[in-house]
PDB file of N, CA and C in Angstrom:
ATOM      1  N   GLN V   1       0.842  -1.099   0.006  1.00 49.00           N
ATOM      2  CA  GLN V   1      -0.071   0.016   0.000  1.00 49.00           C
ATOM      3  C   GLN V   1       0.910   1.390  -0.026  1.00 49.00           C
ATOM      4  N   GLY V   2       0.426   2.480  -0.818  1.00 56.00           N
ATOM      5  CA  GLY V   2       1.257   3.544  -0.881  1.00 56.00           C
ATOM      6  C   GLY V   2       0.625   4.412  -0.114  1.00 56.00           C
ATOM      7  N   ARG V   3       1.082   5.593  -0.007  1.00 58.00           N
ATOM      8  CA  ARG V   3       0.936   6.906   0.785  1.00 58.00           C
ATOM      9  C   ARG V   3      -0.488   7.550   0.337  1.00 58.00           C
ATOM     10  N   VAL V   4      -0.983   7.409  -0.837  1.00 58.00           N
ATOM     11  CA  VAL V   4      -2.351   8.002  -1.125  1.00 58.00           C
ATOM     12  C   VAL V   4      -3.291   7.883  -0.352  1.00 58.00           C
ATOM     13  N   GLU V   5      -3.763   6.502   0.006  1.00 62.00           N
ATOM     14  CA  GLU V   5      -4.835   6.095   0.712  1.00 62.00           C
ATOM     15  C   GLU V   5      -4.645   6.817   2.076  1.00 62.00           C
ATOM     16  N   PRO V   6      -3.848   6.505   2.624  1.00 66.00           N
ATOM     17  CA  PRO V   6      -3.837   7.080   4.214  1.00 66.00           C
ATOM     18  C   PRO V   6      -3.936   8.683   4.435  1.00 66.00           C
ATOM     19  N   THR V   7      -3.265   9.423   3.305  1.00 60.00           N
ATOM     20  CA  THR V   7      -3.441  10.743   3.199  1.00 60.00           C
ATOM     21  C   THR V   7      -4.847  11.323   2.706  1.00 60.00           C
ATOM     22  N   LEU V   8      -5.706  10.399   1.888  1.00 58.00           N
ATOM     23  CA  LEU V   8      -7.000  10.717   1.851  1.00 58.00           C
ATOM     24  C   LEU V   8      -7.784  10.471   3.045  1.00 58.00           C
ATOM     25  N   GLN V   9      -7.457   9.563   3.641  1.00 66.00           N
ATOM     26  CA  GLN V   9      -8.353   9.351   4.925  1.00 66.00           C
ATOM     27  C   GLN V   9      -8.082  10.328   5.809  1.00 66.00           C
ATOM     28  N   MET V  10      -6.851  10.822   6.054  1.00 64.00           N
ATOM     29  CA  MET V  10      -6.653  11.826   7.191  1.00 64.00           C
ATOM     30  C   MET V  10      -7.174  13.181   6.811  1.00 64.00           C
ATOM     31  N   ALA V  11      -7.508  13.326   5.580  1.00 58.00           N
ATOM     32  CA  ALA V  11      -8.199  14.608   5.152  1.00 58.00           C
ATOM     33  C   ALA V  11      -9.649  14.234   4.988  1.00 58.00           C
ATOM     34  N   GLY V  12     -10.011  13.106   5.379  1.00 63.00           N
ATOM     35  CA  GLY V  12     -11.581  12.737   5.311  1.00 63.00           C
ATOM     36  C   GLY V  12     -12.157  12.543   3.922  1.00 63.00           C
ATOM     37  N   VAL V  13     -11.537  12.215   3.003  1.00 58.00           N
ATOM     38  CA  VAL V  13     -11.827  12.104   1.593  1.00 58.00           C
ATOM     39  C   VAL V  13     -12.128  10.532   1.416  1.00 58.00           C
ATOM     40  N   PRO V  14     -13.268  10.112   0.913  1.00 62.00           N
ATOM     41  CA  PRO V  14     -13.512   8.469   0.805  1.00 62.00           C
ATOM     42  C   PRO V  14     -12.636   8.369  -0.813  1.00 62.00           C
ATOM     43  N   VAL V  15     -11.915   7.392  -0.702  1.00 61.00           N
ATOM     44  CA  VAL V  15     -10.972   6.758  -1.306  1.00 61.00           C
ATOM     45  C   VAL V  15     -12.000   6.313  -2.838  1.00 61.00           C
ATOM     46  N   ASN V  16     -13.034   5.861  -2.588  1.00 67.00           N
ATOM     47  CA  ASN V  16     -13.815   5.217  -3.884  1.00 67.00           C
ATOM     48  C   ASN V  16     -14.669   6.235  -4.526  1.00 67.00           C
ATOM     49  N   ASP V  17     -14.289   7.576  -4.035  1.00 70.00           N
ATOM     50  CA  ASP V  17     -15.023   8.838  -4.777  1.00 70.00           C
ATOM     51  C   ASP V  17     -14.142   9.559  -5.525  1.00 70.00           C
ATOM     52  N   LYS V  18     -12.677   9.114  -5.671  1.00 78.00           N
ATOM     53  CA  LYS V  18     -11.724   9.975  -6.209  1.00 78.00           C
ATOM     54  C   LYS V  18     -10.899   9.150  -7.264  1.00 78.00           C
ATOM     55  N   SER V  19     -10.147   9.994  -7.910  1.00 82.00           N
ATOM     56  CA  SER V  19      -9.478   9.649  -9.369  1.00 82.00           C
ATOM     57  C   SER V  19      -8.082  10.352  -9.035  1.00 82.00           C
ATOM     58  N   VAL V  20      -6.855   9.436  -9.443  1.00 86.00           N
ATOM     59  CA  VAL V  20      -5.870   9.984  -9.834  1.00 86.00           C
ATOM     60  C   VAL V  20      -5.517  10.258 -11.105  1.00 86.00           C
ATOM     61  N   LEU V  21      -5.291  11.609 -11.633  1.00 87.00           N
ATOM     62  CA  LEU V  21      -4.905  11.959 -12.854  1.00 87.00           C
ATOM     63  C   LEU V  21      -3.558  12.303 -12.901  1.00 87.00           C
ATOM     64  N   GLY V  22      -2.846  11.603 -13.911  1.00 92.00           N
ATOM     65  CA  GLY V  22      -1.520  11.790 -14.123  1.00 92.00           C
ATOM     66  C   GLY V  22      -0.951  11.550 -15.616  1.00 92.00           C
ATOM     67  N   ASP V  23       0.375  11.996 -15.679  1.00 94.00           N
ATOM     68  CA  ASP V  23       0.794  11.756 -17.113  1.00 94.00           C
ATOM     69  C   ASP V  23       2.136  10.824 -16.937  1.00 94.00           C
ATOM     70  N   HIS V  24       2.097  10.162 -15.910  1.00 96.00           N
ATOM     71  CA  HIS V  24       3.412   9.235 -15.916  1.00 96.00           C
ATOM     72  C   HIS V  24       2.976   7.774 -15.229  1.00 96.00           C
ATOM     73  N   PRO V  25       3.563   6.624 -15.549  1.00 97.00           N
ATOM     74  CA  PRO V  25       3.451   5.491 -15.221  1.00 97.00           C
ATOM     75  C   PRO V  25       3.188   5.234 -13.702  1.00 97.00           C
ATOM     76  N   ASN V  26       4.093   6.371 -13.016  1.00 96.00           N
ATOM     77  CA  ASN V  26       4.162   6.244 -11.459  1.00 96.00           C
ATOM     78  C   ASN V  26       2.906   6.602 -10.937  1.00 96.00           C
ATOM     79  N   ASP V  27       2.089   7.742 -11.663  1.00 94.00           N
ATOM     80  CA  ASP V  27       0.832   8.005 -11.265  1.00 94.00           C
ATOM     81  C   ASP V  27      -0.100   6.954 -11.238  1.00 94.00           C
ATOM     82  N   VAL V  28      -0.443   6.287 -12.273  1.00 96.00           N
ATOM     83  CA  VAL V  28      -0.816   5.118 -12.668  1.00 96.00           C
ATOM     84  C   VAL V  28      -0.735   3.864 -11.452  1.00 96.00           C
ATOM     85  N   ASP V  29       0.429   3.638 -11.261  1.00 95.00           N
ATOM     86  CA  ASP V  29       0.836   2.795 -10.278  1.00 95.00           C
ATOM     87  C   ASP V  29       0.519   2.947  -8.697  1.00 95.00           C
ATOM     88  N   ALA V  30       0.554   4.526  -8.661  1.00 91.00           N
ATOM     89  CA  ALA V  30       0.325   4.853  -7.197  1.00 91.00           C
ATOM     90  C   ALA V  30      -1.424   4.537  -6.899  1.00 91.00           C
ATOM     91  N   ALA V  31      -2.139   5.044  -7.883  1.00 91.00           N
ATOM     92  CA  ALA V  31      -3.435   4.780  -7.828  1.00 91.00           C
ATOM     93  C   ALA V  31      -3.801   3.306  -7.773  1.00 91.00           C
ATOM     94  N   GLN V  32      -3.328   2.576  -8.277  1.00 92.00           N
ATOM     95  CA  GLN V  32      -3.764   1.059  -8.518  1.00 92.00           C
ATOM     96  C   GLN V  32      -3.274   0.433  -6.878  1.00 92.00           C
ATOM     97  N   ARG V  33      -2.329   0.933  -6.696  1.00 90.00           N
ATOM     98  CA  ARG V  33      -1.621   0.176  -5.247  1.00 90.00           C
ATOM     99  C   ARG V  33      -2.491   0.840  -4.258  1.00 90.00           C
ATOM    100  N   ASN V  34      -3.501   1.747  -4.323  1.00 85.00           N
ATOM    101  CA  ASN V  34      -4.162   2.265  -3.469  1.00 85.00           C
ATOM    102  C   ASN V  34      -5.675   2.043  -3.570  1.00 85.00           C
ATOM    103  N   GLY V  35      -6.071   1.401  -4.697  1.00 85.00           N
ATOM    104  CA  GLY V  35      -7.451   1.124  -5.087  1.00 85.00           C
ATOM    105  C   GLY V  35      -8.197   2.144  -5.527  1.00 85.00           C
ATOM    106  N   ILE V  36      -7.508   3.050  -6.206  1.00 86.00           N
ATOM    107  CA  ILE V  36      -8.298   4.280  -6.494  1.00 86.00           C
ATOM    108  C   ILE V  36      -8.063   4.297  -8.182  1.00 86.00           C
ATOM    109  N   ARG V  37      -9.316   4.986  -8.807  1.00 87.00           N
ATOM    110  CA  ARG V  37      -9.314   4.851 -10.243  1.00 87.00           C
ATOM    111  C   ARG V  37      -8.137   5.885 -10.822  1.00 87.00           C
ATOM    112  N   SER V  38      -7.710   5.166 -12.011  1.00 89.00           N
ATOM    113  CA  SER V  38      -6.542   5.644 -12.549  1.00 89.00           C
ATOM    114  C   SER V  38      -6.813   6.711 -13.841  1.00 89.00           C
ATOM    115  N   VAL V  39      -6.516   7.577 -13.887  1.00 87.00           N
ATOM    116  CA  VAL V  39      -6.873   8.301 -15.550  1.00 87.00           C
ATOM    117  C   VAL V  39      -5.243   8.605 -15.882  1.00 87.00           C
ATOM    118  N   ALA V  40      -5.074   8.190 -16.815  1.00 91.00           N
ATOM    119  CA  ALA V  40      -3.745   8.648 -17.701  1.00 91.00           C
ATOM    120  C   ALA V  40      -4.093   9.775 -18.689  1.00 91.00           C
ATOM    121  N   VAL V  41      -3.204  10.966 -18.304  1.00 90.00           N
ATOM    122  CA  VAL V  41      -3.500  12.093 -19.438  1.00 90.00           C
ATOM    123  C   VAL V  41      -2.213  12.385 -20.261  1.00 90.00           C
ATOM    124  N   CYS V  42      -2.539  12.282 -21.490  1.00 93.00           N
ATOM    125  CA  CYS V  42      -1.370  12.030 -22.471  1.00 93.00           C
ATOM    126  C   CYS V  42      -1.061  13.582 -22.695  1.00 93.00           C
ATOM    127  N   THR V  43      -0.292  14.308 -21.785  1.00 91.00           N
ATOM    128  CA  THR V  43       0.177  15.839 -21.785  1.00 91.00           C
ATOM    129  C   THR V  43       1.742  15.700 -21.654  1.00 91.00           C
ATOM    130  N   GLY V  44       2.092  14.918 -21.071  1.00 89.00           N
ATOM    131  CA  GLY V  44       3.644  14.911 -20.559  1.00 89.00           C
ATOM    132  C   GLY V  44       4.699  14.176 -21.570  1.00 89.00           C
ATOM    133  N   VAL V  45       5.669  13.887 -21.333  1.00 95.00           N
ATOM    134  CA  VAL V  45       6.530  13.241 -22.152  1.00 95.00           C
ATOM    135  C   VAL V  45       6.356  11.649 -22.254  1.00 95.00           C
ATOM    136  N   VAL V  46       5.789  11.121 -21.705  1.00 96.00           N
ATOM    137  CA  VAL V  46       5.498   9.585 -21.598  1.00 96.00           C
ATOM    138  C   VAL V  46       4.548   9.243 -22.673  1.00 96.00           C
ATOM    139  N   PRO V  47       5.034   8.591 -23.794  1.00 96.00           N
ATOM    140  CA  PRO V  47       4.098   8.361 -25.085  1.00 96.00           C
ATOM    141  C   PRO V  47       2.638   7.502 -24.511  1.00 96.00           C
ATOM    142  N   LYS V  48       1.607   7.798 -25.512  1.00 96.00           N
ATOM    143  CA  LYS V  48       0.372   7.145 -25.052  1.00 96.00           C
ATOM    144  C   LYS V  48       0.539   5.688 -24.949  1.00 96.00           C
ATOM    145  N   ILE V  49       1.228   5.043 -25.721  1.00 97.00           N
ATOM    146  CA  ILE V  49       1.277   3.546 -25.802  1.00 97.00           C
ATOM    147  C   ILE V  49       1.790   3.078 -24.579  1.00 97.00           C
ATOM    148  N   GLU V  50       2.806   3.857 -23.857  1.00 97.00           N
ATOM    149  CA  GLU V  50       3.432   3.458 -22.772  1.00 97.00           C
ATOM    150  C   GLU V  50       2.467   3.594 -21.407  1.00 97.00           C
ATOM    151  N   LEU V  51       1.636   4.663 -21.611  1.00 97.00           N
ATOM    152  CA  LEU V  51       0.749   4.830 -20.495  1.00 97.00           C
ATOM    153  C   LEU V  51      -0.473   3.856 -20.649  1.00 97.00           C
ATOM    154  N   GLN V  52      -0.837   3.463 -21.845  1.00 97.00           N
ATOM    155  CA  GLN V  52      -2.053   2.403 -21.982  1.00 97.00           C
ATOM    156  C   GLN V  52      -1.438   1.231 -21.642  1.00 97.00           C
ATOM    157  N   ALA V  53      -0.199   0.763 -21.563  1.00 98.00           N
ATOM    158  CA  ALA V  53       0.426  -0.424 -20.976  1.00 98.00           C
ATOM    159  C   ALA V  53       0.554  -0.712 -19.657  1.00 98.00           C
ATOM    160  N   CYS V  54       0.255   0.579 -18.876  1.00 96.00           N
ATOM    161  CA  CYS V  54       0.295   0.475 -17.328  1.00 96.00           C
ATOM    162  C   CYS V  54      -0.923  -0.104 -16.894  1.00 96.00           C
ATOM    163  N   GLY V  55      -1.857  -0.083 -17.759  1.00 96.00           N
ATOM    164  CA  GLY V  55      -3.386  -0.484 -17.360  1.00 96.00           C
ATOM    165  C   GLY V  55      -4.169   0.641 -16.529  1.00 96.00           C
ATOM    166  N   PRO V  56      -4.147   1.598 -16.792  1.00 94.00           N
ATOM    167  CA  PRO V  56      -5.133   2.578 -16.295  1.00 94.00           C
ATOM    168  C   PRO V  56      -6.600   2.476 -16.438  1.00 94.00           C
ATOM    169  N   ASP V  57      -7.449   2.833 -15.743  1.00 89.00           N
ATOM    170  CA  ASP V  57      -8.810   2.760 -15.857  1.00 89.00           C
ATOM    171  C   ASP V  57      -9.438   3.656 -17.214  1.00 89.00           C
ATOM    172  N   LEU V  58      -8.540   4.721 -17.404  1.00 87.00           N
ATOM    173  CA  LEU V  58      -8.948   5.580 -18.321  1.00 87.00           C
ATOM    174  C   LEU V  58      -7.768   6.187 -19.017  1.00 87.00           C
ATOM    175  N   VAL V  59      -7.394   6.412 -20.211  1.00 89.00           N
ATOM    176  CA  VAL V  59      -6.551   7.210 -20.895  1.00 89.00           C
ATOM    177  C   VAL V  59      -7.203   8.144 -21.754  1.00 89.00           C
ATOM    178  N   VAL V  60      -6.915   9.532 -21.528  1.00 88.00           N
ATOM    179  CA  VAL V  60      -7.321  10.584 -22.582  1.00 88.00           C
ATOM    180  C   VAL V  60      -6.106  11.559 -22.902  1.00 88.00           C
ATOM    181  N   ASP V  61      -6.255  12.151 -24.216  1.00 90.00           N
ATOM    182  CA  ASP V  61      -5.332  12.950 -24.650  1.00 90.00           C
ATOM    183  C   ASP V  61      -5.098  14.100 -24.129  1.00 90.00           C
ATOM    184  N   ASP V  62      -6.189  14.573 -23.510  1.00 84.00           N
ATOM    185  CA  ASP V  62      -5.857  15.897 -22.515  1.00 84.00           C
ATOM    186  C   ASP V  62      -7.400  16.117 -21.743  1.00 84.00           C
ATOM    187  N   LEU V  63      -7.232  17.146 -20.869  1.00 77.00           N
ATOM    188  CA  LEU V  63      -8.374  17.175 -19.914  1.00 77.00           C
ATOM    189  C   LEU V  63      -9.479  17.625 -20.576  1.00 77.00           C
ATOM    190  N   THR V  64      -9.626  18.168 -21.774  1.00 77.00           N
ATOM    191  CA  THR V  64     -10.692  18.348 -22.364  1.00 77.00           C
ATOM    192  C   THR V  64     -11.734  17.236 -23.001  1.00 77.00           C
ATOM    193  N   ALA V  65     -11.067  15.893 -22.533  1.00 69.00           N
ATOM    194  CA  ALA V  65     -11.878  14.654 -22.855  1.00 69.00           C
ATOM    195  C   ALA V  65     -13.162  14.570 -22.354  1.00 69.00           C
ATOM    196  N   VAL V  66     -14.109  14.073 -22.881  1.00 57.00           N
ATOM    197  CA  VAL V  66     -15.345  14.061 -22.374  1.00 57.00           C
ATOM    198  C   VAL V  66     -15.527  13.321 -21.159  1.00 57.00           C
ATOM    199  N   GLY V  67     -16.130  13.753 -20.227  1.00 64.00           N
ATOM    200  CA  GLY V  67     -16.110  12.852 -18.961  1.00 64.00           C
ATOM    201  C   GLY V  67     -15.231  13.014 -17.965  1.00 64.00           C
ATOM    202  N   VAL V  68     -14.069  13.703 -18.341  1.00 64.00           N
ATOM    203  CA  VAL V  68     -12.718  13.949 -17.422  1.00 64.00           C
ATOM    204  C   VAL V  68     -13.297  14.912 -16.064  1.00 64.00           C
ATOM    205  N   ALA V  69     -14.031  16.121 -16.546  1.00 61.00           N
ATOM    206  CA  ALA V  69     -14.464  16.794 -15.615  1.00 61.00           C
ATOM    207  C   ALA V  69     -15.207  16.587 -14.504  1.00 61.00           C
ATOM    208  N   GLU V  70     -16.246  15.568 -14.819  1.00 63.00           N
ATOM    209  CA  GLU V  70     -16.977  14.893 -14.064  1.00 63.00           C
ATOM    210  C   GLU V  70     -16.026  14.125 -12.715  1.00 63.00           C
ATOM    211  N   LEU V  71     -14.782  13.718 -13.404  1.00 62.00           N
ATOM    212  CA  LEU V  71     -13.894  13.132 -12.224  1.00 62.00           C
ATOM    213  C   LEU V  71     -13.458  14.021 -11.364  1.00 62.00           C
ATOM    214  N   LEU V  72     -13.417  15.223 -11.741  1.00 59.00           N
ATOM    215  CA  LEU V  72     -12.751  16.365 -10.992  1.00 59.00           C
ATOM    216  C   LEU V  72     -13.478  16.874  -9.863  1.00 59.00           C
ATOM    217  N   VAL V  73     -14.746  16.659  -9.928  1.00 52.00           N
ATOM    218  CA  VAL V  73     -15.969  17.127  -9.111  1.00 52.00           C
ATOM    219  C   VAL V  73     -15.632  16.398  -7.659  1.00 52.00           C
TER     220      VAL V  73
END
């Protein structure tokens, strides 16, 4: 288990209501290790195919993708 879940718990944030958005495989890994939905955003230096290979719940080209805004609420 990583540090994400305990941090969310200390803040009183339910883990199952949240998503980790990131542009690196480490972001996806952190989400997966903590049982949090992962969204890989292809805005960084990591190629889309590499992000897809990490197995995120969702891969988007950028934050304007349909549905991403709802994850941020």
